[in-house]
Amino acid sequence: MRPFPPLSPITVAGGATSCQAKWHRRRRAEVIVLPEFFRGSALACINHETARQDSSMTGSGPDIMPDAGPLIPAGFVAGTQIATPDGPRRVEALGPGDAVRATDGRTLPVLWCAETRLRDAPEAARPVRIKPGTFGAREGLFIAPGTLIVVDRRDAALVPAGWLAEGGVPGLRVARGQASPVYHHLLLAEHAVLDTGGVLVTPFYPDAQARQALDPAARRSLHFLMPKLQGAERVSDVTRAYAPPAHPCLSRDEFALLREDAAMIAPVGPEAGAA
């Protein structure tokens, strides 16, 4: 069978038609299709023996957040500067009712905050250090491995910091010496991209995995605030109970494909207008 070219027209669900897509052959009878944009529909797996060029494809994107490995929700260590209408503030100084400034210019109140305290944490649960100059960082930044960072010059897709460090992206590494980290979590009125010292990230998103990772007291307080989150297992459920994710979240397969194209994972900061 003649191999697929690097780009082929396809039709995806959601009304986007005739987009360009990359076709990646993974195994003997499977091809991964990665649309050139990352807007909801993720990878589609098809049988290369029956697939045809210029064919139409439909299907819904994954309705779960990416499995970031250790169950550590998006969070920041003490001292992380969060953009607010009155200038940067340390994350530990923020609480319910305080306002933060999203990168799209919106002012959003903090609805809920909590901490995750770990002792003798496994390496995969320790903070990820972002070196100054990486992804727009103005100084060194430490974040939870499950914190989603905006990557990709062409579209604001999200990738867990832990994957970037694990994948050897320059400027990120696991802070192995921080065995007992304390992570601060912020839930905003809507999920949004924040400027944390120059790095574009998203705060806590209350999907099922993130809620399960909270300590019981924090989880109870969140469910008391938003009772409709109880039993919300899929992103569509969380969207109805709270809000949709700020941007699409890549799966591990998608991230692996991005790593093959190094130009697609590049430092993105406020000055690049990435959000």
PDB file of C-alpha atoms in Angstrom:
ATOM      1  CA  MET A   1       0.000   0.000   0.000  1.00  0.00           C
ATOM      2  CA  ARG A   2       1.310   3.456  -0.863  1.00  0.00           C
ATOM      3  CA  PRO A   3       2.214   5.321   2.356  1.00  0.00           C
ATOM      4  CA  PHE A   4       0.221   8.343   3.384  1.00  0.00           C
ATOM      5  CA  PRO A   5       1.834  11.706   2.623  1.00  0.00           C
ATOM      6  CA  PRO A   6       2.837  13.942   5.554  1.00  0.00           C
ATOM      7  CA  LEU A   7      -0.356  15.993   5.154  1.00  0.00           C
ATOM      8  CA  SER A   8      -3.729  14.796   3.911  1.00  0.00           C
ATOM      9  CA  PRO A   9      -7.209  16.349   3.941  1.00  0.00           C
ATOM     10  CA  ILE A  10      -9.671  14.804   6.373  1.00  0.00           C
ATOM     11  CA  THR A  11     -13.012  15.659   7.916  1.00  0.00           C
ATOM     12  CA  VAL A  12     -13.324  15.649  11.684  1.00  0.00           C
ATOM     13  CA  ALA A  13     -16.304  15.887  13.969  1.00  0.00           C
ATOM     14  CA  GLY A  14     -17.519  19.203  15.262  1.00  0.00           C
ATOM     15  CA  GLY A  15     -17.970  20.961  11.957  1.00  0.00           C
ATOM     16  CA  ALA A  16     -14.303  21.313  10.996  1.00  0.00           C
ATOM     17  CA  THR A  17     -13.926  19.922   7.500  1.00  0.00           C
ATOM     18  CA  SER A  18     -11.098  19.419   5.070  1.00  0.00           C
ATOM     19  CA  CYS A  19      -8.438  20.279   7.612  1.00  0.00           C
ATOM     20  CA  GLN A  20      -4.865  19.191   7.126  1.00  0.00           C
ATOM     21  CA  ALA A  21      -3.587  16.362   9.269  1.00  0.00           C
ATOM     22  CA  LYS A  22      -0.405  14.452   9.907  1.00  0.00           C
ATOM     23  CA  TRP A  23      -0.577  10.704   9.497  1.00  0.00           C
ATOM     24  CA  HIS A  24       1.763   8.691  11.706  1.00  0.00           C
ATOM     25  CA  ARG A  25       2.053   4.942  11.294  1.00  0.00           C
ATOM     26  CA  ARG A  26       2.535   3.463  14.762  1.00  0.00           C
ATOM     27  CA  ARG A  27       2.053  -0.246  14.383  1.00  0.00           C
ATOM     28  CA  ARG A  28       1.515  -2.718  11.594  1.00  0.00           C
ATOM     29  CA  ALA A  29      -2.180  -2.015  11.181  1.00  0.00           C
ATOM     30  CA  GLU A  30      -2.698   1.350  12.798  1.00  0.00           C
ATOM     31  CA  VAL A  31      -2.218   4.935  11.774  1.00  0.00           C
ATOM     32  CA  ILE A  32      -2.427   7.903  14.115  1.00  0.00           C
ATOM     33  CA  VAL A  33      -4.080  11.002  12.694  1.00  0.00           C
ATOM     34  CA  LEU A  34      -3.111  14.296  14.288  1.00  0.00           C
ATOM     35  CA  PRO A  35      -5.040  17.342  13.020  1.00  0.00           C
ATOM     36  CA  GLU A  36      -2.883  20.382  12.448  1.00  0.00           C
ATOM     37  CA  PHE A  37      -4.933  22.175  15.089  1.00  0.00           C
ATOM     38  CA  PHE A  38      -5.711  20.933  18.597  1.00  0.00           C
ATOM     39  CA  ARG A  39      -9.315  21.951  19.175  1.00  0.00           C
ATOM     40  CA  GLY A  40     -11.138  19.220  21.023  1.00  0.00           C
ATOM     41  CA  SER A  41     -10.786  16.211  18.753  1.00  0.00           C
ATOM     42  CA  ALA A  42      -7.576  14.451  19.567  1.00  0.00           C
ATOM     43  CA  LEU A  43      -5.960  11.460  17.942  1.00  0.00           C
ATOM     44  CA  ALA A  44      -7.943   9.146  15.758  1.00  0.00           C
ATOM     45  CA  CYS A  45      -6.798   5.562  15.226  1.00  0.00           C
ATOM     46  CA  ILE A  46      -7.709   3.895  11.978  1.00  0.00           C
ATOM     47  CA  ASN A  47      -6.695   0.733  10.169  1.00  0.00           C
ATOM     48  CA  HIS A  48      -4.212   1.674   7.477  1.00  0.00           C
ATOM     49  CA  GLU A  49      -5.265  -1.248   5.301  1.00  0.00           C
ATOM     50  CA  THR A  50      -8.770   0.147   4.837  1.00  0.00           C
ATOM     51  CA  ALA A  51      -8.176   3.875   5.231  1.00  0.00           C
ATOM     52  CA  ARG A  52      -7.998   5.923   2.084  1.00  0.00           C
ATOM     53  CA  GLN A  53      -6.520   9.286   1.349  1.00  0.00           C
ATOM     54  CA  ASP A  54      -9.001  12.163   1.221  1.00  0.00           C
ATOM     55  CA  SER A  55     -11.455  10.064   3.207  1.00  0.00           C
ATOM     56  CA  SER A  56     -13.857  11.532   5.724  1.00  0.00           C
ATOM     57  CA  MET A  57     -13.539  10.714   9.404  1.00  0.00           C
ATOM     58  CA  THR A  58     -15.824  11.443  12.296  1.00  0.00           C
ATOM     59  CA  GLY A  59     -15.450  10.843  15.976  1.00  0.00           C
ATOM     60  CA  SER A  60     -15.443  12.646  19.260  1.00  0.00           C
ATOM     61  CA  GLY A  61     -12.376  13.644  21.188  1.00  0.00           C
ATOM     62  CA  PRO A  62     -11.482  12.053  24.514  1.00  0.00           C
ATOM     63  CA  ASP A  63     -13.752  13.020  27.380  1.00  0.00           C
ATOM     64  CA  ILE A  64     -11.135  12.576  30.070  1.00  0.00           C
ATOM     65  CA  MET A  65      -8.225  14.702  31.148  1.00  0.00           C
ATOM     66  CA  PRO A  66      -4.748  13.331  30.391  1.00  0.00           C
ATOM     67  CA  ASP A  67      -3.349  10.867  32.889  1.00  0.00           C
ATOM     68  CA  ALA A  68      -0.482  12.916  34.254  1.00  0.00           C
ATOM     69  CA  GLY A  69       0.979   9.995  36.165  1.00  0.00           C
ATOM     70  CA  PRO A  70       1.095  10.809  39.858  1.00  0.00           C
ATOM     71  CA  LEU A  71      -2.173  12.150  41.169  1.00  0.00           C
ATOM     72  CA  ILE A  72      -0.890  15.650  41.880  1.00  0.00           C
ATOM     73  CA  PRO A  73      -3.360  18.331  40.786  1.00  0.00           C
ATOM     74  CA  ALA A  74      -2.222  21.595  39.244  1.00  0.00           C
ATOM     75  CA  GLY A  75      -0.531  23.570  41.976  1.00  0.00           C
ATOM     76  CA  PHE A  76       2.231  26.000  42.829  1.00  0.00           C
ATOM     77  CA  VAL A  77       4.841  26.130  45.565  1.00  0.00           C
ATOM     78  CA  ALA A  78       4.944  29.053  47.983  1.00  0.00           C
ATOM     79  CA  GLY A  79       6.390  32.175  46.451  1.00  0.00           C
ATOM     80  CA  THR A  80       4.963  31.646  42.976  1.00  0.00           C
ATOM     81  CA  GLN A  81       3.873  35.001  41.583  1.00  0.00           C
ATOM     82  CA  ILE A  82       0.326  35.057  40.194  1.00  0.00           C
ATOM     83  CA  ALA A  83      -0.820  37.972  38.021  1.00  0.00           C
ATOM     84  CA  THR A  84      -3.643  40.014  39.573  1.00  0.00           C
ATOM     85  CA  PRO A  85      -5.281  43.352  38.681  1.00  0.00           C
ATOM     86  CA  ASP A  86      -3.033  44.966  41.315  1.00  0.00           C
ATOM     87  CA  GLY A  87       0.163  43.313  40.143  1.00  0.00           C
ATOM     88  CA  PRO A  88       1.819  39.973  40.949  1.00  0.00           C
ATOM     89  CA  ARG A  89       0.926  38.333  44.277  1.00  0.00           C
ATOM     90  CA  ARG A  90       2.336  35.268  45.963  1.00  0.00           C
ATOM     91  CA  VAL A  91       0.053  32.287  45.562  1.00  0.00           C
ATOM     92  CA  GLU A  92      -0.069  31.562  49.293  1.00  0.00           C
ATOM     93  CA  ALA A  93      -1.440  35.089  49.886  1.00  0.00           C
ATOM     94  CA  LEU A  94      -4.467  34.495  47.671  1.00  0.00           C
ATOM     95  CA  GLY A  95      -7.789  33.240  48.974  1.00  0.00           C
ATOM     96  CA  PRO A  96     -11.480  33.031  48.079  1.00  0.00           C
ATOM     97  CA  GLY A  97     -12.754  36.381  46.838  1.00  0.00           C
ATOM     98  CA  ASP A  98      -9.365  37.619  45.656  1.00  0.00           C
ATOM     99  CA  ALA A  99      -9.092  38.477  41.972  1.00  0.00           C
ATOM    100  CA  VAL A 100      -6.508  37.217  39.493  1.00  0.00           C
ATOM    101  CA  ARG A 101      -5.839  38.393  35.954  1.00  0.00           C
ATOM    102  CA  ALA A 102      -6.091  35.855  33.144  1.00  0.00           C
ATOM    103  CA  THR A 103      -3.865  36.233  30.104  1.00  0.00           C
ATOM    104  CA  ASP A 104      -6.882  37.095  27.954  1.00  0.00           C
ATOM    105  CA  GLY A 105      -7.479  40.171  30.121  1.00  0.00           C
ATOM    106  CA  ARG A 106     -10.352  38.827  32.207  1.00  0.00           C
ATOM    107  CA  THR A 107     -10.435  39.397  35.940  1.00  0.00           C
ATOM    108  CA  LEU A 108     -11.576  36.228  37.706  1.00  0.00           C
ATOM    109  CA  PRO A 109     -12.240  35.677  41.409  1.00  0.00           C
ATOM    110  CA  VAL A 110     -10.739  32.799  43.341  1.00  0.00           C
ATOM    111  CA  LEU A 111     -13.591  30.527  44.429  1.00  0.00           C
ATOM    112  CA  TRP A 112     -11.651  27.970  46.448  1.00  0.00           C
ATOM    113  CA  CYS A 113      -8.110  27.180  47.503  1.00  0.00           C
ATOM    114  CA  ALA A 114      -6.414  24.237  49.172  1.00  0.00           C
ATOM    115  CA  GLU A 115      -3.020  22.705  49.862  1.00  0.00           C
ATOM    116  CA  THR A 116      -1.480  19.323  49.181  1.00  0.00           C
ATOM    117  CA  ARG A 117       1.300  18.448  51.622  1.00  0.00           C
ATOM    118  CA  LEU A 118       3.517  15.489  50.806  1.00  0.00           C
ATOM    119  CA  ARG A 119       6.194  13.762  52.840  1.00  0.00           C
ATOM    120  CA  ASP A 120       8.848  11.548  51.267  1.00  0.00           C
ATOM    121  CA  ALA A 121       7.089  11.977  47.943  1.00  0.00           C
ATOM    122  CA  PRO A 122       8.065   9.678  45.076  1.00  0.00           C
ATOM    123  CA  GLU A 123      10.225  11.398  42.498  1.00  0.00           C
ATOM    124  CA  ALA A 124       7.348  11.634  40.032  1.00  0.00           C
ATOM    125  CA  ALA A 125       5.342  13.696  42.554  1.00  0.00           C
ATOM    126  CA  ARG A 126       8.094  16.197  43.308  1.00  0.00           C
ATOM    127  CA  PRO A 127       8.031  19.704  41.857  1.00  0.00           C
ATOM    128  CA  VAL A 128       9.160  20.464  38.341  1.00  0.00           C
ATOM    129  CA  ARG A 129      11.673  23.294  38.152  1.00  0.00           C
ATOM    130  CA  ILE A 130      11.435  25.624  35.175  1.00  0.00           C
ATOM    131  CA  LYS A 131      14.708  27.372  34.440  1.00  0.00           C
ATOM    132  CA  PRO A 132      14.687  31.148  33.881  1.00  0.00           C
ATOM    133  CA  GLY A 133      14.106  31.884  30.212  1.00  0.00           C
ATOM    134  CA  THR A 134      12.244  28.632  29.585  1.00  0.00           C
ATOM    135  CA  PHE A 135       8.627  29.058  28.488  1.00  0.00           C
ATOM    136  CA  GLY A 136       8.951  32.743  29.305  1.00  0.00           C
ATOM    137  CA  ALA A 137      10.030  32.271  32.954  1.00  0.00           C
ATOM    138  CA  ARG A 138      11.503  35.479  34.342  1.00  0.00           C
ATOM    139  CA  GLU A 139      13.040  33.542  37.228  1.00  0.00           C
ATOM    140  CA  GLY A 140      13.143  29.953  38.441  1.00  0.00           C
ATOM    141  CA  LEU A 141       9.683  28.490  38.971  1.00  0.00           C
ATOM    142  CA  PHE A 142       8.553  25.343  40.803  1.00  0.00           C
ATOM    143  CA  ILE A 143       5.183  23.791  40.004  1.00  0.00           C
ATOM    144  CA  ALA A 144       3.374  20.503  40.594  1.00  0.00           C
ATOM    145  CA  PRO A 145       4.022  17.899  37.873  1.00  0.00           C
ATOM    146  CA  GLY A 146       0.325  17.864  36.993  1.00  0.00           C
ATOM    147  CA  THR A 147       0.233  21.604  36.286  1.00  0.00           C
ATOM    148  CA  LEU A 148      -0.641  22.196  32.643  1.00  0.00           C
ATOM    149  CA  ILE A 149       1.719  24.441  30.670  1.00  0.00           C
ATOM    150  CA  VAL A 150       0.787  26.152  27.413  1.00  0.00           C
ATOM    151  CA  VAL A 151       2.988  24.764  24.635  1.00  0.00           C
ATOM    152  CA  ASP A 152       3.019  24.745  20.825  1.00  0.00           C
ATOM    153  CA  ARG A 153       3.566  27.927  18.863  1.00  0.00           C
ATOM    154  CA  ARG A 154       0.659  27.273  16.542  1.00  0.00           C
ATOM    155  CA  ASP A 155      -2.065  26.499  19.056  1.00  0.00           C
ATOM    156  CA  ALA A 156      -2.436  26.889  22.792  1.00  0.00           C
ATOM    157  CA  ALA A 157      -2.390  23.226  23.757  1.00  0.00           C
ATOM    158  CA  LEU A 158      -1.717  22.107  27.335  1.00  0.00           C
ATOM    159  CA  VAL A 159       0.830  19.560  28.535  1.00  0.00           C
ATOM    160  CA  PRO A 160       1.556  18.498  32.147  1.00  0.00           C
ATOM    161  CA  ALA A 161       4.850  19.887  33.409  1.00  0.00           C
ATOM    162  CA  GLY A 162       5.883  16.413  34.520  1.00  0.00           C
ATOM    163  CA  TRP A 163       5.708  15.092  30.959  1.00  0.00           C
ATOM    164  CA  LEU A 164       7.896  17.928  29.712  1.00  0.00           C
ATOM    165  CA  ALA A 165      10.526  17.239  32.366  1.00  0.00           C
ATOM    166  CA  GLU A 166      10.292  13.496  31.823  1.00  0.00           C
ATOM    167  CA  GLY A 167      10.591  14.014  28.058  1.00  0.00           C
ATOM    168  CA  GLY A 168      13.835  15.922  28.366  1.00  0.00           C
ATOM    169  CA  VAL A 169      12.528  19.299  27.222  1.00  0.00           C
ATOM    170  CA  PRO A 170      15.441  21.705  27.842  1.00  0.00           C
ATOM    171  CA  GLY A 171      15.040  23.960  30.847  1.00  0.00           C
ATOM    172  CA  LEU A 172      12.755  21.667  32.840  1.00  0.00           C
ATOM    173  CA  ARG A 173      13.770  19.074  35.400  1.00  0.00           C
ATOM    174  CA  VAL A 174      12.375  17.295  38.426  1.00  0.00           C
ATOM    175  CA  ALA A 175      13.471  18.963  41.679  1.00  0.00           C
ATOM    176  CA  ARG A 176      14.616  15.710  43.246  1.00  0.00           C
ATOM    177  CA  GLY A 177      15.797  17.431  46.410  1.00  0.00           C
ATOM    178  CA  GLN A 178      12.274  18.584  47.311  1.00  0.00           C
ATOM    179  CA  ALA A 179      10.912  15.420  48.883  1.00  0.00           C
ATOM    180  CA  SER A 180       8.241  17.120  51.020  1.00  0.00           C
ATOM    181  CA  PRO A 181       6.609  19.732  48.807  1.00  0.00           C
ATOM    182  CA  VAL A 182       3.550  21.813  49.613  1.00  0.00           C
ATOM    183  CA  TYR A 183       1.392  22.640  46.609  1.00  0.00           C
ATOM    184  CA  HIS A 184      -1.143  25.471  46.613  1.00  0.00           C
ATOM    185  CA  HIS A 185      -4.250  24.946  44.469  1.00  0.00           C
ATOM    186  CA  LEU A 186      -6.527  27.693  43.165  1.00  0.00           C
ATOM    187  CA  LEU A 187      -9.973  27.202  41.638  1.00  0.00           C
ATOM    188  CA  LEU A 188     -11.179  30.228  39.694  1.00  0.00           C
ATOM    189  CA  ALA A 189     -14.673  31.216  38.625  1.00  0.00           C
ATOM    190  CA  GLU A 190     -13.700  29.867  35.199  1.00  0.00           C
ATOM    191  CA  HIS A 191     -10.739  27.838  34.032  1.00  0.00           C
ATOM    192  CA  ALA A 192      -8.233  30.182  32.417  1.00  0.00           C
ATOM    193  CA  VAL A 193      -4.583  30.637  31.547  1.00  0.00           C
ATOM    194  CA  LEU A 194      -2.528  32.523  34.130  1.00  0.00           C
ATOM    195  CA  ASP A 195       0.815  34.269  33.962  1.00  0.00           C
ATOM    196  CA  THR A 196       3.012  32.815  36.709  1.00  0.00           C
ATOM    197  CA  GLY A 197       6.239  34.741  36.527  1.00  0.00           C
ATOM    198  CA  GLY A 198       6.151  34.657  32.731  1.00  0.00           C
ATOM    199  CA  VAL A 199       5.112  31.019  32.308  1.00  0.00           C
ATOM    200  CA  LEU A 200       1.609  30.423  30.967  1.00  0.00           C
ATOM    201  CA  VAL A 201      -0.163  27.739  32.982  1.00  0.00           C
ATOM    202  CA  THR A 202      -3.644  26.799  34.084  1.00  0.00           C
ATOM    203  CA  PRO A 203      -4.751  26.521  37.724  1.00  0.00           C
ATOM    204  CA  PHE A 204      -6.631  23.652  39.341  1.00  0.00           C
ATOM    205  CA  TYR A 205      -9.308  22.003  37.199  1.00  0.00           C
ATOM    206  CA  PRO A 206     -11.737  19.836  39.220  1.00  0.00           C
ATOM    207  CA  ASP A 207     -11.853  16.736  37.029  1.00  0.00           C
ATOM    208  CA  ALA A 208     -12.324  13.383  38.753  1.00  0.00           C
ATOM    209  CA  GLN A 209      -8.604  12.591  38.894  1.00  0.00           C
ATOM    210  CA  ALA A 210      -7.713  15.939  40.443  1.00  0.00           C
ATOM    211  CA  ARG A 211     -10.498  15.751  43.024  1.00  0.00           C
ATOM    212  CA  GLN A 212      -9.502  12.241  44.041  1.00  0.00           C
ATOM    213  CA  ALA A 213      -5.939  13.450  44.634  1.00  0.00           C
ATOM    214  CA  LEU A 214      -7.034  16.020  47.203  1.00  0.00           C
ATOM    215  CA  ASP A 215      -6.963  15.161  50.867  1.00  0.00           C
ATOM    216  CA  PRO A 216     -10.418  14.278  52.238  1.00  0.00           C
ATOM    217  CA  ALA A 217     -10.978  17.622  53.958  1.00  0.00           C
ATOM    218  CA  ALA A 218     -10.135  19.608  50.826  1.00  0.00           C
ATOM    219  CA  ARG A 219     -12.313  17.357  48.689  1.00  0.00           C
ATOM    220  CA  ARG A 220     -15.259  17.775  51.070  1.00  0.00           C
ATOM    221  CA  SER A 221     -14.880  21.549  51.040  1.00  0.00           C
ATOM    222  CA  LEU A 222     -14.823  21.573  47.233  1.00  0.00           C
ATOM    223  CA  HIS A 223     -17.913  19.381  46.980  1.00  0.00           C
ATOM    224  CA  PHE A 224     -19.676  21.547  49.562  1.00  0.00           C
ATOM    225  CA  LEU A 225     -18.960  24.575  47.381  1.00  0.00           C
ATOM    226  CA  MET A 226     -19.904  22.774  44.154  1.00  0.00           C
ATOM    227  CA  PRO A 227     -22.138  19.805  44.989  1.00  0.00           C
ATOM    228  CA  LYS A 228     -22.771  19.063  41.301  1.00  0.00           C
ATOM    229  CA  LEU A 229     -19.133  17.987  40.983  1.00  0.00           C
ATOM    230  CA  GLN A 230     -19.843  14.883  43.048  1.00  0.00           C
ATOM    231  CA  GLY A 231     -20.090  12.035  40.612  1.00  0.00           C
ATOM    232  CA  ALA A 232     -18.799  14.131  37.697  1.00  0.00           C
ATOM    233  CA  GLU A 233     -16.442  11.629  36.093  1.00  0.00           C
ATOM    234  CA  ARG A 234     -15.972  12.957  32.572  1.00  0.00           C
ATOM    235  CA  VAL A 235     -14.872  16.352  31.330  1.00  0.00           C
ATOM    236  CA  SER A 236     -18.342  16.898  29.858  1.00  0.00           C
ATOM    237  CA  ASP A 237     -19.801  16.347  33.345  1.00  0.00           C
ATOM    238  CA  VAL A 238     -17.314  18.778  34.904  1.00  0.00           C
ATOM    239  CA  THR A 239     -18.043  21.314  32.170  1.00  0.00           C
ATOM    240  CA  ARG A 240     -21.734  21.263  33.095  1.00  0.00           C
ATOM    241  CA  ALA A 241     -20.994  21.472  36.815  1.00  0.00           C
ATOM    242  CA  TYR A 242     -18.200  24.045  36.581  1.00  0.00           C
ATOM    243  CA  ALA A 243     -16.651  25.149  33.270  1.00  0.00           C
ATOM    244  CA  PRO A 244     -14.748  23.727  30.291  1.00  0.00           C
ATOM    245  CA  PRO A 245     -10.951  23.448  30.304  1.00  0.00           C
ATOM    246  CA  ALA A 246      -9.221  26.620  29.149  1.00  0.00           C
ATOM    247  CA  HIS A 247      -7.565  24.829  26.218  1.00  0.00           C
ATOM    248  CA  PRO A 248      -7.307  21.289  24.844  1.00  0.00           C
ATOM    249  CA  CYS A 249      -5.124  18.925  26.866  1.00  0.00           C
ATOM    250  CA  LEU A 250      -2.849  16.653  24.895  1.00  0.00           C
ATOM    251  CA  SER A 251      -2.784  12.911  25.468  1.00  0.00           C
ATOM    252  CA  ARG A 252       0.495  11.069  25.893  1.00  0.00           C
ATOM    253  CA  ASP A 253       0.322   9.918  22.283  1.00  0.00           C
ATOM    254  CA  GLU A 254      -0.208  13.465  21.065  1.00  0.00           C
ATOM    255  CA  PHE A 255       2.657  14.714  23.208  1.00  0.00           C
ATOM    256  CA  ALA A 256       4.903  11.966  21.842  1.00  0.00           C
ATOM    257  CA  LEU A 257       4.084  13.130  18.327  1.00  0.00           C
ATOM    258  CA  LEU A 258       4.806  16.734  19.236  1.00  0.00           C
ATOM    259  CA  ARG A 259       8.202  15.700  20.575  1.00  0.00           C
ATOM    260  CA  GLU A 260       8.993  14.321  17.135  1.00  0.00           C
ATOM    261  CA  ASP A 261       8.501  17.833  15.780  1.00  0.00           C
ATOM    262  CA  ALA A 262      10.685  19.888  18.124  1.00  0.00           C
ATOM    263  CA  ALA A 263       9.565  23.159  16.543  1.00  0.00           C
ATOM    264  CA  MET A 264       6.063  22.567  17.888  1.00  0.00           C
ATOM    265  CA  ILE A 265       7.238  22.575  21.509  1.00  0.00           C
ATOM    266  CA  ALA A 266       8.882  25.906  22.076  1.00  0.00           C
ATOM    267  CA  PRO A 267       9.057  28.505  24.833  1.00  0.00           C
ATOM    268  CA  VAL A 268       5.760  30.356  24.952  1.00  0.00           C
ATOM    269  CA  GLY A 269       5.302  33.414  27.126  1.00  0.00           C
ATOM    270  CA  PRO A 270       3.026  36.439  27.428  1.00  0.00           C
ATOM    271  CA  GLU A 271       5.196  38.346  24.983  1.00  0.00           C
ATOM    272  CA  ALA A 272       4.358  35.769  22.316  1.00  0.00           C
ATOM    273  CA  GLY A 273       0.631  36.312  22.726  1.00  0.00           C
ATOM    274  CA  ALA A 274       0.162  32.586  23.125  1.00  0.00           C
ATOM    275  CA  ALA A 275      -3.046  32.658  25.058  1.00  0.00           C
TER     276      ALA A 275
END
